[in-house]
PDB file of C-alpha atoms in Angstrom:
ATOM      1  CA  PRO A   1      27.040 125.849  -0.048  1.00 56.00           C
ATOM      2  CA  HIS A   2      25.722 126.002   3.526  1.00 65.00           C
ATOM      3  CA  PHE A   3      29.134 125.602   5.002  1.00 69.00           C
ATOM      4  CA  LEU A   4      30.925 127.821   2.260  1.00 69.00           C
ATOM      5  CA  PHE A   5      28.053 130.894   3.283  1.00 65.00           C
ATOM      6  CA  ASN A   6      28.196 130.217   7.185  1.00 72.00           C
ATOM      7  CA  SER A   7      32.435 129.736   6.975  1.00 74.00           C
ATOM      8  CA  LEU A   8      32.264 132.845   5.072  1.00 77.00           C
ATOM      9  CA  ASN A   9      29.942 134.772   7.227  1.00 76.00           C
ATOM     10  CA  ALA A  10      32.166 133.773  10.656  1.00 76.00           C
ATOM     11  CA  VAL A  11      35.289 134.942   9.291  1.00 78.00           C
ATOM     12  CA  LEU A  12      33.959 137.935   8.431  1.00 78.00           C
ATOM     13  CA  SER A  13      32.859 138.208  11.681  1.00 79.00           C
ATOM     14  CA  LEU A  14      36.614 137.830  13.434  1.00 75.00           C
ATOM     15  CA  ILE A  15      38.108 140.857  10.488  1.00 79.00           C
ATOM     16  CA  ARG A  16      38.273 143.527  12.750  1.00 79.00           C
ATOM     17  CA  ALA A  17      38.665 141.542  15.878  1.00 83.00           C
ATOM     18  CA  ARG A  18      40.730 138.525  15.510  1.00 81.00           C
ATOM     19  CA  PRO A  19      42.351 138.805  12.507  1.00 82.00           C
ATOM     20  CA  GLN A  20      44.963 136.295  13.177  1.00 86.00           C
ATOM     21  CA  GLN A  21      41.805 134.224  13.658  1.00 79.00           C
ATOM     22  CA  ALA A  22      40.428 134.815  10.866  1.00 80.00           C
ATOM     23  CA  GLU A  23      43.391 134.516   8.520  1.00 83.00           C
ATOM     24  CA  GLU A  24      44.102 131.209   9.894  1.00 84.00           C
ATOM     25  CA  ALA A  25      40.253 129.928   9.193  1.00 78.00           C
ATOM     26  CA  LEU A  26      40.268 131.414   5.532  1.00 83.00           C
ATOM     27  CA  GLU A  27      43.822 129.138   5.681  1.00 82.00           C
ATOM     28  CA  SER A  28      41.389 125.994   6.414  1.00 76.00           C
ATOM     29  CA  LEU A  29      38.420 127.071   4.551  1.00 78.00           C
ATOM     30  CA  SER A  30      40.721 126.907   1.611  1.00 81.00           C
ATOM     31  CA  ASP A  31      42.815 123.763   2.060  1.00 75.00           C
ATOM     32  CA  LEU A  32      39.226 122.205   2.485  1.00 74.00           C
ATOM     33  CA  PHE A  33      38.564 123.750  -1.207  1.00 72.00           C
ATOM     34  CA  ARG A  34      42.134 122.192  -1.374  1.00 75.00           C
ATOM     35  CA  ALA A  35      40.548 118.638  -0.696  1.00 72.00           C
ATOM     36  CA  ALA A  36      37.524 119.390  -2.290  1.00 72.00           C
ATOM     37  CA  MET A  37      38.905 119.417  -5.801  1.00 72.00           C
ATOM     38  CA  ARG A  38      41.954 116.771  -5.519  1.00 75.00           C
ATOM     39  CA  ASP A  39      41.898 113.520  -8.135  1.00 74.00           C
ATOM     40  CA  PRO A  40      39.206 111.505  -6.097  1.00 67.00           C
ATOM     41  CA  GLY A  41      41.597 108.391  -7.520  1.00 75.00           C
ATOM     42  CA  GLU A  42      44.162 109.558  -5.012  1.00 86.00           C
ATOM     43  CA  MET A  43      44.843 108.381  -2.093  1.00 92.00           C
ATOM     44  CA  VAL A  44      45.493 110.615   1.462  1.00 93.00           C
ATOM     45  CA  SER A  45      47.985 109.482   4.871  1.00 95.00           C
ATOM     46  CA  LEU A  46      45.288 109.166   7.821  1.00 97.00           C
ATOM     47  CA  ALA A  47      46.975 112.186   9.285  1.00 97.00           C
ATOM     48  CA  ASP A  48      45.861 114.528   6.069  1.00 94.00           C
ATOM     49  CA  GLU A  49      42.063 112.933   6.981  1.00 95.00           C
ATOM     50  CA  ILE A  50      42.327 113.804  10.265  1.00 97.00           C
ATOM     51  CA  GLU A  51      43.561 117.322  10.135  1.00 94.00           C
ATOM     52  CA  LEU A  52      41.031 117.979   6.830  1.00 93.00           C
ATOM     53  CA  SER A  53      38.606 117.170   9.662  1.00 95.00           C
ATOM     54  CA  ARG A  54      40.155 118.915  12.689  1.00 96.00           C
ATOM     55  CA  GLN A  55      40.414 122.401  10.358  1.00 93.00           C
ATOM     56  CA  TYR A  56      36.763 121.837   9.063  1.00 92.00           C
ATOM     57  CA  LEU A  57      35.422 121.190  13.028  1.00 95.00           C
ATOM     58  CA  ALA A  58      37.530 124.475  13.697  1.00 92.00           C
ATOM     59  CA  LEU A  59      35.833 125.901  11.497  1.00 91.00           C
ATOM     60  CA  GLU A  60      31.931 125.009  12.546  1.00 92.00           C
ATOM     61  CA  ALA A  61      33.069 126.543  15.758  1.00 93.00           C
ATOM     62  CA  LEU A  62      33.783 129.374  14.905  1.00 88.00           C
ATOM     63  CA  ARG A  63      29.807 130.037  14.907  1.00 87.00           C
ATOM     64  CA  LEU A  64      28.439 127.874  16.300  1.00 92.00           C
ATOM     65  CA  GLY A  65      31.358 128.599  20.092  1.00 92.00           C
ATOM     66  CA  ASP A  66      30.440 126.355  22.990  1.00 95.00           C
ATOM     67  CA  ARG A  67      26.906 124.315  21.254  1.00 96.00           C
ATOM     68  CA  LEU A  68      29.930 122.127  19.441  1.00 97.00           C
ATOM     69  CA  ALA A  69      32.025 119.996  21.792  1.00 98.00           C
ATOM     70  CA  VAL A  70      33.864 117.491  19.601  1.00 98.00           C
ATOM     71  CA  ASP A  71      35.292 114.496  21.456  1.00 98.00           C
ATOM     72  CA  TRP A  72      38.274 112.462  19.334  1.00 98.00           C
ATOM     73  CA  LYS A  73      39.725 109.256  20.867  1.00 98.00           C
ATOM     74  CA  ILE A  74      42.519 107.915  18.395  1.00 97.00           C
ATOM     75  CA  GLY A  75      43.451 104.868  19.691  1.00 96.00           C
ATOM     76  CA  PRO A  76      46.881 103.077  18.506  1.00 93.00           C
ATOM     77  CA  VAL A  77      46.755 103.057  14.767  1.00 95.00           C
ATOM     78  CA  LEU A  78      49.342 103.494  11.325  1.00 94.00           C
ATOM     79  CA  MET A  79      49.045 107.578  10.438  1.00 96.00           C
ATOM     80  CA  SER A  80      50.307 106.977   7.653  1.00 95.00           C
ATOM     81  CA  LEU A  81      47.824 104.787   6.303  1.00 96.00           C
ATOM     82  CA  PRO A  82      46.673 105.411   2.903  1.00 95.00           C
ATOM     83  CA  ILE A  83      42.418 105.926   2.437  1.00 95.00           C
ATOM     84  CA  PRO A  84      40.427 107.363  -0.098  1.00 93.00           C
ATOM     85  CA  PRO A  85      40.052 111.424   0.531  1.00 91.00           C
ATOM     86  CA  LEU A  86      36.878 112.490   2.368  1.00 91.00           C
ATOM     87  CA  MET A  87      36.505 110.109   5.012  1.00 93.00           C
ATOM     88  CA  LEU A  88      35.967 111.779   7.668  1.00 95.00           C
ATOM     89  CA  GLN A  89      34.894 115.073   6.731  1.00 92.00           C
ATOM     90  CA  PRO A  90      31.516 115.213   4.984  1.00 91.00           C
ATOM     91  CA  LEU A  91      30.540 112.715   7.679  1.00 94.00           C
ATOM     92  CA  LEU A  92      31.373 115.756  10.413  1.00 95.00           C
ATOM     93  CA  GLU A  93      29.681 117.400   8.475  1.00 92.00           C
ATOM     94  CA  ASN A  94      26.677 115.991   8.797  1.00 92.00           C
ATOM     95  CA  ALA A  95      26.836 115.105  12.003  1.00 94.00           C
ATOM     96  CA  VAL A  96      27.079 119.658  12.313  1.00 94.00           C
ATOM     97  CA  TYR A  97      24.562 120.249  10.304  1.00 91.00           C
ATOM     98  CA  HIS A  98      21.417 117.239  11.737  1.00 91.00           C
ATOM     99  CA  GLY A  99      23.072 116.632  15.150  1.00 93.00           C
ATOM    100  CA  ILE A 100      24.229 119.558  16.298  1.00 95.00           C
ATOM    101  CA  GLU A 101      22.927 122.814  14.999  1.00 92.00           C
ATOM    102  CA  PRO A 102      18.866 122.180  15.429  1.00 92.00           C
ATOM    103  CA  SER A 103      19.525 122.149  18.963  1.00 91.00           C
ATOM    104  CA  PRO A 104      19.753 124.539  20.975  1.00 90.00           C
ATOM    105  CA  GLU A 105      22.078 123.711  23.486  1.00 92.00           C
ATOM    106  CA  GLY A 106      24.286 121.394  21.091  1.00 94.00           C
ATOM    107  CA  GLY A 107      26.084 118.373  21.788  1.00 96.00           C
ATOM    108  CA  VAL A 108      29.077 116.103  21.299  1.00 97.00           C
ATOM    109  CA  VAL A 109      30.285 114.781  18.114  1.00 98.00           C
ATOM    110  CA  ARG A 110      32.657 112.236  19.346  1.00 98.00           C
ATOM    111  CA  ILE A 111      35.102 110.851  17.084  1.00 98.00           C
ATOM    112  CA  ALA A 112      36.770 106.889  17.086  1.00 98.00           C
ATOM    113  CA  ILE A 113      39.750 105.333  14.997  1.00 98.00           C
ATOM    114  CA  GLU A 114      41.253 102.425  15.598  1.00 97.00           C
ATOM    115  CA  GLN A 115      43.391  99.572  14.063  1.00 95.00           C
ATOM    116  CA  LYS A 116      41.789  96.374  15.087  1.00 94.00           C
ATOM    117  CA  GLY A 117      44.057  93.380  12.982  1.00 93.00           C
ATOM    118  CA  GLU A 118      43.913  94.492   9.705  1.00 94.00           C
ATOM    119  CA  GLU A 119      40.721  96.509   9.364  1.00 96.00           C
ATOM    120  CA  LEU A 120      40.745 100.426  10.130  1.00 97.00           C
ATOM    121  CA  HIS A 121      37.722 101.412  11.630  1.00 98.00           C
ATOM    122  CA  MET A 122      36.491 104.712  11.970  1.00 98.00           C
ATOM    123  CA  ALA A 123      32.888 105.874  13.606  1.00 98.00           C
ATOM    124  CA  ILE A 124      31.109 109.493  13.782  1.00 98.00           C
ATOM    125  CA  ALA A 125      28.360 110.110  16.689  1.00 97.00           C
ATOM    126  CA  ASN A 126      26.131 113.009  17.330  1.00 97.00           C
ATOM    127  CA  PRO A 127      22.799 113.650  18.797  1.00 95.00           C
ATOM    128  CA  THR A 128      19.420 113.021  17.765  1.00 89.00           C
ATOM    129  CA  ALA A 129      16.931 112.842  19.903  1.00 59.00           C
ATOM    130  CA  GLY A 130      14.928 115.624  21.648  1.00 52.00           C
ATOM    131  CA  GLN A 131      15.705 117.767  19.287  1.00 50.00           C
ATOM    132  CA  VAL A 132      13.222 120.436  16.766  1.00 48.00           C
ATOM    133  CA  GLN A 133      13.483 118.558  13.084  1.00 49.00           C
ATOM    134  CA  HIS A 134      15.832 119.334  11.056  1.00 49.00           C
ATOM    135  CA  ALA A 135      15.858 118.871   7.006  1.00 49.00           C
ATOM    136  CA  ALA A 136      15.983 114.983   6.897  1.00 55.00           C
ATOM    137  CA  GLY A 137      19.231 114.833   4.127  1.00 57.00           C
ATOM    138  CA  ASN A 138      19.474 113.021   1.138  1.00 52.00           C
ATOM    139  CA  GLN A 139      21.766 110.351   2.301  1.00 72.00           C
ATOM    140  CA  ILE A 140      24.266 112.471  -0.942  1.00 82.00           C
ATOM    141  CA  ALA A 141      27.558 111.670   1.635  1.00 85.00           C
ATOM    142  CA  VAL A 142      26.646 108.622   2.790  1.00 90.00           C
ATOM    143  CA  ALA A 143      25.837 107.437  -1.024  1.00 90.00           C
ATOM    144  CA  ASN A 144      28.903 109.354  -2.154  1.00 90.00           C
ATOM    145  CA  ILE A 145      31.132 107.948   0.559  1.00 93.00           C
ATOM    146  CA  ARG A 146      29.965 104.279   0.205  1.00 93.00           C
ATOM    147  CA  GLU A 147      30.011 104.515  -4.299  1.00 92.00           C
ATOM    148  CA  ARG A 148      34.013 105.430  -3.417  1.00 90.00           C
ATOM    149  CA  LEU A 149      34.545 102.642  -1.104  1.00 93.00           C
ATOM    150  CA  ALA A 150      33.593  99.874  -3.673  1.00 92.00           C
ATOM    151  CA  LEU A 151      35.891 101.454  -6.257  1.00 90.00           C
ATOM    152  CA  TYR A 152      39.182 101.637  -3.865  1.00 91.00           C
ATOM    153  CA  TYR A 153      38.254  98.399  -1.979  1.00 93.00           C
ATOM    154  CA  ASP A 154      35.554  96.209  -3.266  1.00 89.00           C
ATOM    155  CA  LEU A 155      33.487  94.555  -0.943  1.00 90.00           C
ATOM    156  CA  GLU A 156      36.257  94.490   1.727  1.00 94.00           C
ATOM    157  CA  ALA A 157      35.262  97.640   3.231  1.00 96.00           C
ATOM    158  CA  ARG A 158      32.097  98.659   4.484  1.00 95.00           C
ATOM    159  CA  LEU A 159      29.900 101.605   6.002  1.00 96.00           C
ATOM    160  CA  GLU A 160      27.259 100.785   8.366  1.00 95.00           C
ATOM    161  CA  ILE A 161      24.291 103.332   9.969  1.00 95.00           C
ATOM    162  CA  GLU A 162      23.622 102.969  13.435  1.00 94.00           C
ATOM    163  CA  VAL A 163      20.282 104.587  14.372  1.00 91.00           C
ATOM    164  CA  GLY A 164      19.485 104.986  18.523  1.00 89.00           C
ATOM    165  CA  ASP A 165      17.204 106.420  20.925  1.00 87.00           C
ATOM    166  CA  HIS A 166      19.482 109.384  20.835  1.00 91.00           C
ATOM    167  CA  THR A 167      23.015 109.451  18.181  1.00 93.00           C
ATOM    168  CA  TYR A 168      22.664 108.564  14.975  1.00 95.00           C
ATOM    169  CA  GLU A 169      26.544 106.752  14.162  1.00 96.00           C
ATOM    170  CA  VAL A 170      28.441 105.888  11.121  1.00 96.00           C
ATOM    171  CA  ARG A 171      31.247 103.814  10.657  1.00 97.00           C
ATOM    172  CA  ILE A 172      33.688 103.003   8.121  1.00 97.00           C
ATOM    173  CA  VAL A 173      35.619  99.604   8.325  1.00 97.00           C
ATOM    174  CA  LEU A 174      38.807  99.490   5.927  1.00 96.00           C
ATOM    175  CA  PRO A 175      41.363  97.564   4.850  1.00 96.00           C
ATOM    176  CA  CYS A 176      44.352  98.285   6.043  1.00 90.00           C
ATOM    177  CA  GLN A 177      45.625  97.564   2.781  1.00 72.00           C
ATOM    178  CA  ARG A 178      44.210  98.208  -0.424  1.00 56.00           C
ATOM    179  CA  LYS A 179      42.714  95.701  -2.736  1.00 50.00           C
ATOM    180  CA  THR A 180      45.271  95.697  -5.803  1.00 49.00           C
ATOM    181  CA  THR A 181      44.124  93.938  -9.165  1.00 44.00           C
TER     182      THR A 181
END
């Protein structure tokens, strides 16, 4: 709900001054809602998941401006690789909400995606140190992703969290081939 409210307010602020950008933002918002309503059993390509994540971050950049910096590192990887939907976007939403918003100066969200042998590695990191205490969150996104990974891949996939002095990082490792039963 916060994301929807914030996004709509950001679009409203653009309508008169930058109508083309407002229209693009609404199209991105529509794509995000379409993805959220997709059949959760349906796989998506890695390329589609990355594009959806870029759209989400562009919407957040409308309201956060220079406070939100994003560093994408995408190594050699098969972009058509099928993955479960909404693996990245909920984690990016957490990174923005817990890592960027509370800090007056903002920060950098780092996304790394690479294929290592028969595994796809995805990592999202955000700053934590020296920030005003922000709503702690209830780990719903992480629990939801863990549950979906277990359904899709059984024990072959994993989600790891590392909390450091200055960063919070979530790593997902998926097999490049979905287990068939």
